[in-house]
Tab-separated table of C-alpha atoms in Angstrom:
chain	number	residue	atom	x	y	z
L	1	UNK	CA	-2.824	-13.161	-19.222
L	2	UNK	CA	-4.632	-12.726	-15.894
L	3	UNK	CA	-2.494	-12.687	-12.517
L	4	UNK	CA	-5.273	-13.704	-10.100
L	5	UNK	CA	-8.979	-14.452	-11.211
L	6	UNK	CA	-11.499	-13.634	-8.503
L	7	UNK	CA	-15.128	-12.269	-7.750
L	8	UNK	CA	-14.648	-10.013	-4.585
L	9	UNK	CA	-12.755	-6.880	-4.920
L	10	UNK	CA	-9.385	-6.492	-3.792
L	11	UNK	CA	-8.150	-5.064	-0.924
L	12	UNK	CA	-5.558	-2.326	-0.787
L	13	UNK	CA	-4.633	-0.736	1.951
L	14	UNK	CA	-3.147	3.169	1.595
L	15	UNK	CA	-1.295	4.436	4.421
L	16	UNK	CA	-1.322	8.005	3.643
L	17	UNK	CA	-1.606	11.513	5.854
L	18	UNK	CA	-2.362	13.582	3.134
L	19	UNK	CA	-6.001	13.871	2.788
L	20	UNK	CA	-5.596	15.312	-0.899
L	21	UNK	CA	-3.822	12.140	-1.553
L	22	UNK	CA	-6.317	9.988	-0.597
L	23	UNK	CA	-8.831	11.536	-2.671
L	24	UNK	CA	-6.765	11.411	-5.613
L	25	UNK	CA	-5.901	7.509	-4.472
L	26	UNK	CA	-9.695	7.202	-4.014
L	27	UNK	CA	-10.717	8.918	-7.486
L	28	UNK	CA	-8.001	6.714	-9.247
L	29	UNK	CA	-9.135	3.500	-8.302
L	30	UNK	CA	-13.083	4.088	-8.778
L	31	UNK	CA	-13.261	2.997	-11.870
L	32	UNK	CA	-10.385	0.466	-11.996
L	33	UNK	CA	-10.850	-2.884	-12.963
L	34	UNK	CA	-11.024	-5.359	-11.144
L	35	UNK	CA	-12.650	-3.882	-8.044
L	36	UNK	CA	-10.967	-2.571	-5.423
L	37	UNK	CA	-11.597	-2.158	-2.122
L	38	UNK	CA	-9.793	0.827	-0.618
L	39	UNK	CA	-9.054	1.202	3.261
L	40	UNK	CA	-6.952	4.235	4.405
L	41	UNK	CA	-5.268	4.549	7.537
L	42	UNK	CA	-3.684	7.992	8.568
L	43	UNK	CA	-0.416	7.117	10.589
L	44	UNK	CA	2.144	4.712	11.183
L	45	UNK	CA	0.505	3.254	13.872
L	46	UNK	CA	-3.033	3.153	12.706
L	47	UNK	CA	-1.250	0.894	9.605
L	48	UNK	CA	-0.026	-1.515	12.021
L	49	UNK	CA	-3.253	-1.682	13.993
L	50	UNK	CA	-5.103	-2.631	10.800
L	51	UNK	CA	-2.097	-4.998	9.640
L	52	UNK	CA	-2.168	-6.848	12.854
L	53	UNK	CA	-5.950	-6.442	13.480
L	54	UNK	CA	-5.658	-5.204	16.278
L	55	UNK	CA	-8.665	-2.578	18.247
L	56	UNK	CA	-11.098	-1.712	16.261
L	57	UNK	CA	-9.539	-3.644	13.084
L	58	UNK	CA	-10.224	-6.781	14.697
L	59	UNK	CA	-11.382	-9.138	11.803
L	60	UNK	CA	-10.275	-7.234	8.870
L	61	UNK	CA	-9.790	-8.670	5.724
L	62	UNK	CA	-5.840	-8.831	5.071
L	63	UNK	CA	-4.891	-6.211	2.324
L	64	UNK	CA	-3.684	-7.972	-0.964
L	65	UNK	CA	-1.752	-4.817	-1.630
L	66	UNK	CA	-0.101	-2.222	0.712
L	67	UNK	CA	0.574	1.657	-0.468
L	68	UNK	CA	2.901	2.972	1.902
L	69	UNK	CA	4.050	6.830	2.255
L	70	UNK	CA	6.796	7.342	3.972
L	71	UNK	CA	6.618	10.625	5.633
L	72	UNK	CA	4.255	9.601	8.294
L	73	UNK	CA	3.149	10.663	11.979
L	74	UNK	CA	3.439	8.786	15.117
L	75	UNK	CA	5.518	6.312	12.907
L	76	UNK	CA	7.311	6.891	9.782
L	77	UNK	CA	7.024	4.391	6.681
L	78	UNK	CA	10.445	2.865	7.167
L	79	UNK	CA	9.572	1.855	10.507
L	80	UNK	CA	6.119	0.115	9.427
L	81	UNK	CA	7.778	-1.441	6.592
L	82	UNK	CA	10.647	-2.926	9.195
L	83	UNK	CA	7.488	-4.443	11.660
L	84	UNK	CA	5.525	-5.792	8.702
L	85	UNK	CA	8.634	-7.818	7.506
L	86	UNK	CA	9.189	-8.563	11.088
L	87	UNK	CA	6.106	-10.292	10.810
L	88	UNK	CA	6.669	-13.598	9.312
L	89	UNK	CA	2.846	-14.028	8.379
L	90	UNK	CA	2.610	-10.347	6.520
L	91	UNK	CA	5.664	-11.008	4.949
L	92	UNK	CA	4.572	-11.991	1.314
L	93	UNK	CA	1.835	-9.173	1.547
L	94	UNK	CA	3.527	-6.771	-1.735
L	95	UNK	CA	3.908	-3.148	-0.148
L	96	UNK	CA	4.931	-0.091	-2.518
L	97	UNK	CA	6.169	2.622	-1.108
L	98	UNK	CA	4.075	5.595	-2.567
L	99	UNK	CA	5.818	8.970	-1.234
L	100	UNK	CA	6.960	12.174	-2.410
L	101	UNK	CA	10.637	11.875	-1.677
L	102	UNK	CA	13.361	11.191	-4.286
L	103	UNK	CA	16.347	11.215	-1.960
L	104	UNK	CA	18.676	8.109	-2.596
L	105	UNK	CA	18.813	6.853	0.812
L	106	UNK	CA	14.794	6.861	1.052
L	107	UNK	CA	15.099	4.830	-2.096
L	108	UNK	CA	17.959	2.253	-0.877
L	109	UNK	CA	16.276	1.831	2.702
L	110	UNK	CA	12.621	1.208	1.289
L	111	UNK	CA	14.402	-1.502	-0.759
L	112	UNK	CA	16.633	-2.643	2.003
L	113	UNK	CA	13.615	-3.262	3.674
L	114	UNK	CA	12.179	-5.148	1.263
L	115	UNK	CA	9.519	-3.074	-0.646
L	116	UNK	CA	8.566	-4.604	-3.699
L	117	UNK	CA	8.642	-0.952	-5.541
L	118	UNK	CA	9.325	2.620	-4.733
L	119	UNK	CA	7.032	5.037	-6.569
L	120	UNK	CA	7.150	8.719	-6.524
L	121	UNK	CA	3.993	10.779	-6.224
L	122	UNK	CA	3.565	13.510	-9.032
L	123	UNK	CA	2.005	16.657	-7.921
L	124	UNK	CA	0.035	16.471	-11.514
L	125	UNK	CA	-3.307	14.983	-11.009
L	126	UNK	CA	-3.450	13.137	-14.547
L	127	UNK	CA	0.314	11.777	-13.913
L	128	UNK	CA	-1.098	10.786	-10.388
L	129	UNK	CA	-4.137	8.978	-11.685
L	130	UNK	CA	-2.047	7.361	-14.820
L	131	UNK	CA	0.749	5.711	-11.886
L	132	UNK	CA	-2.564	4.421	-9.943
L	133	UNK	CA	-3.422	2.979	-13.187
L	134	UNK	CA	-0.985	1.553	-13.860
L	135	UNK	CA	-0.348	0.198	-10.242
L	136	UNK	CA	-3.412	-1.560	-10.912
L	137	UNK	CA	-2.845	-3.015	-14.279
L	138	UNK	CA	0.415	-4.606	-12.864
L	139	UNK	CA	-0.470	-5.477	-9.173
L	140	UNK	CA	-4.174	-6.668	-9.726
L	141	UNK	CA	-4.001	-7.927	-13.499
L	142	UNK	CA	-0.788	-9.002	-14.316
L	143	UNK	CA	1.020	-10.172	-11.326
L	144	UNK	CA	0.360	-13.488	-9.428
L	145	UNK	CA	0.120	-11.896	-6.176
L	146	UNK	CA	0.670	-14.106	-2.858
L	147	UNK	CA	-2.607	-15.684	-0.821
L	148	UNK	CA	-3.433	-13.621	2.070
L	149	UNK	CA	-2.754	-14.870	5.485
L	150	UNK	CA	-4.933	-16.855	7.323
């Protein structure tokens, strides 16, 4: 059973400063069904500009899902997650922490800040692609996502 039925692509915001991980994510989602429109920001400040639709991001579409790295320049992922969750309008947007960190402290803090999931990146490109396919299968095909903010 499909979670959301719509014709337009799903909008995913990837907050990632590693160009290699950005490329792997783009490749993993290239053939995805349903269609995914992947937006990329490279640091925590840029992610917040996108989500709050400020500056060059004025009028962008809110994402259906955010993939958030923790180790970011300018503002780390935990700071970004806190600011998103402090904004009532953005609270419903699902945020998946996607990071290389496996420390208990990062996992605990991410869930305390109400991340919807904590996923650890694999260095193996095939395993990474499989993880991204699982994300698409669950979050975009099976789960019922909240409506994006107006």
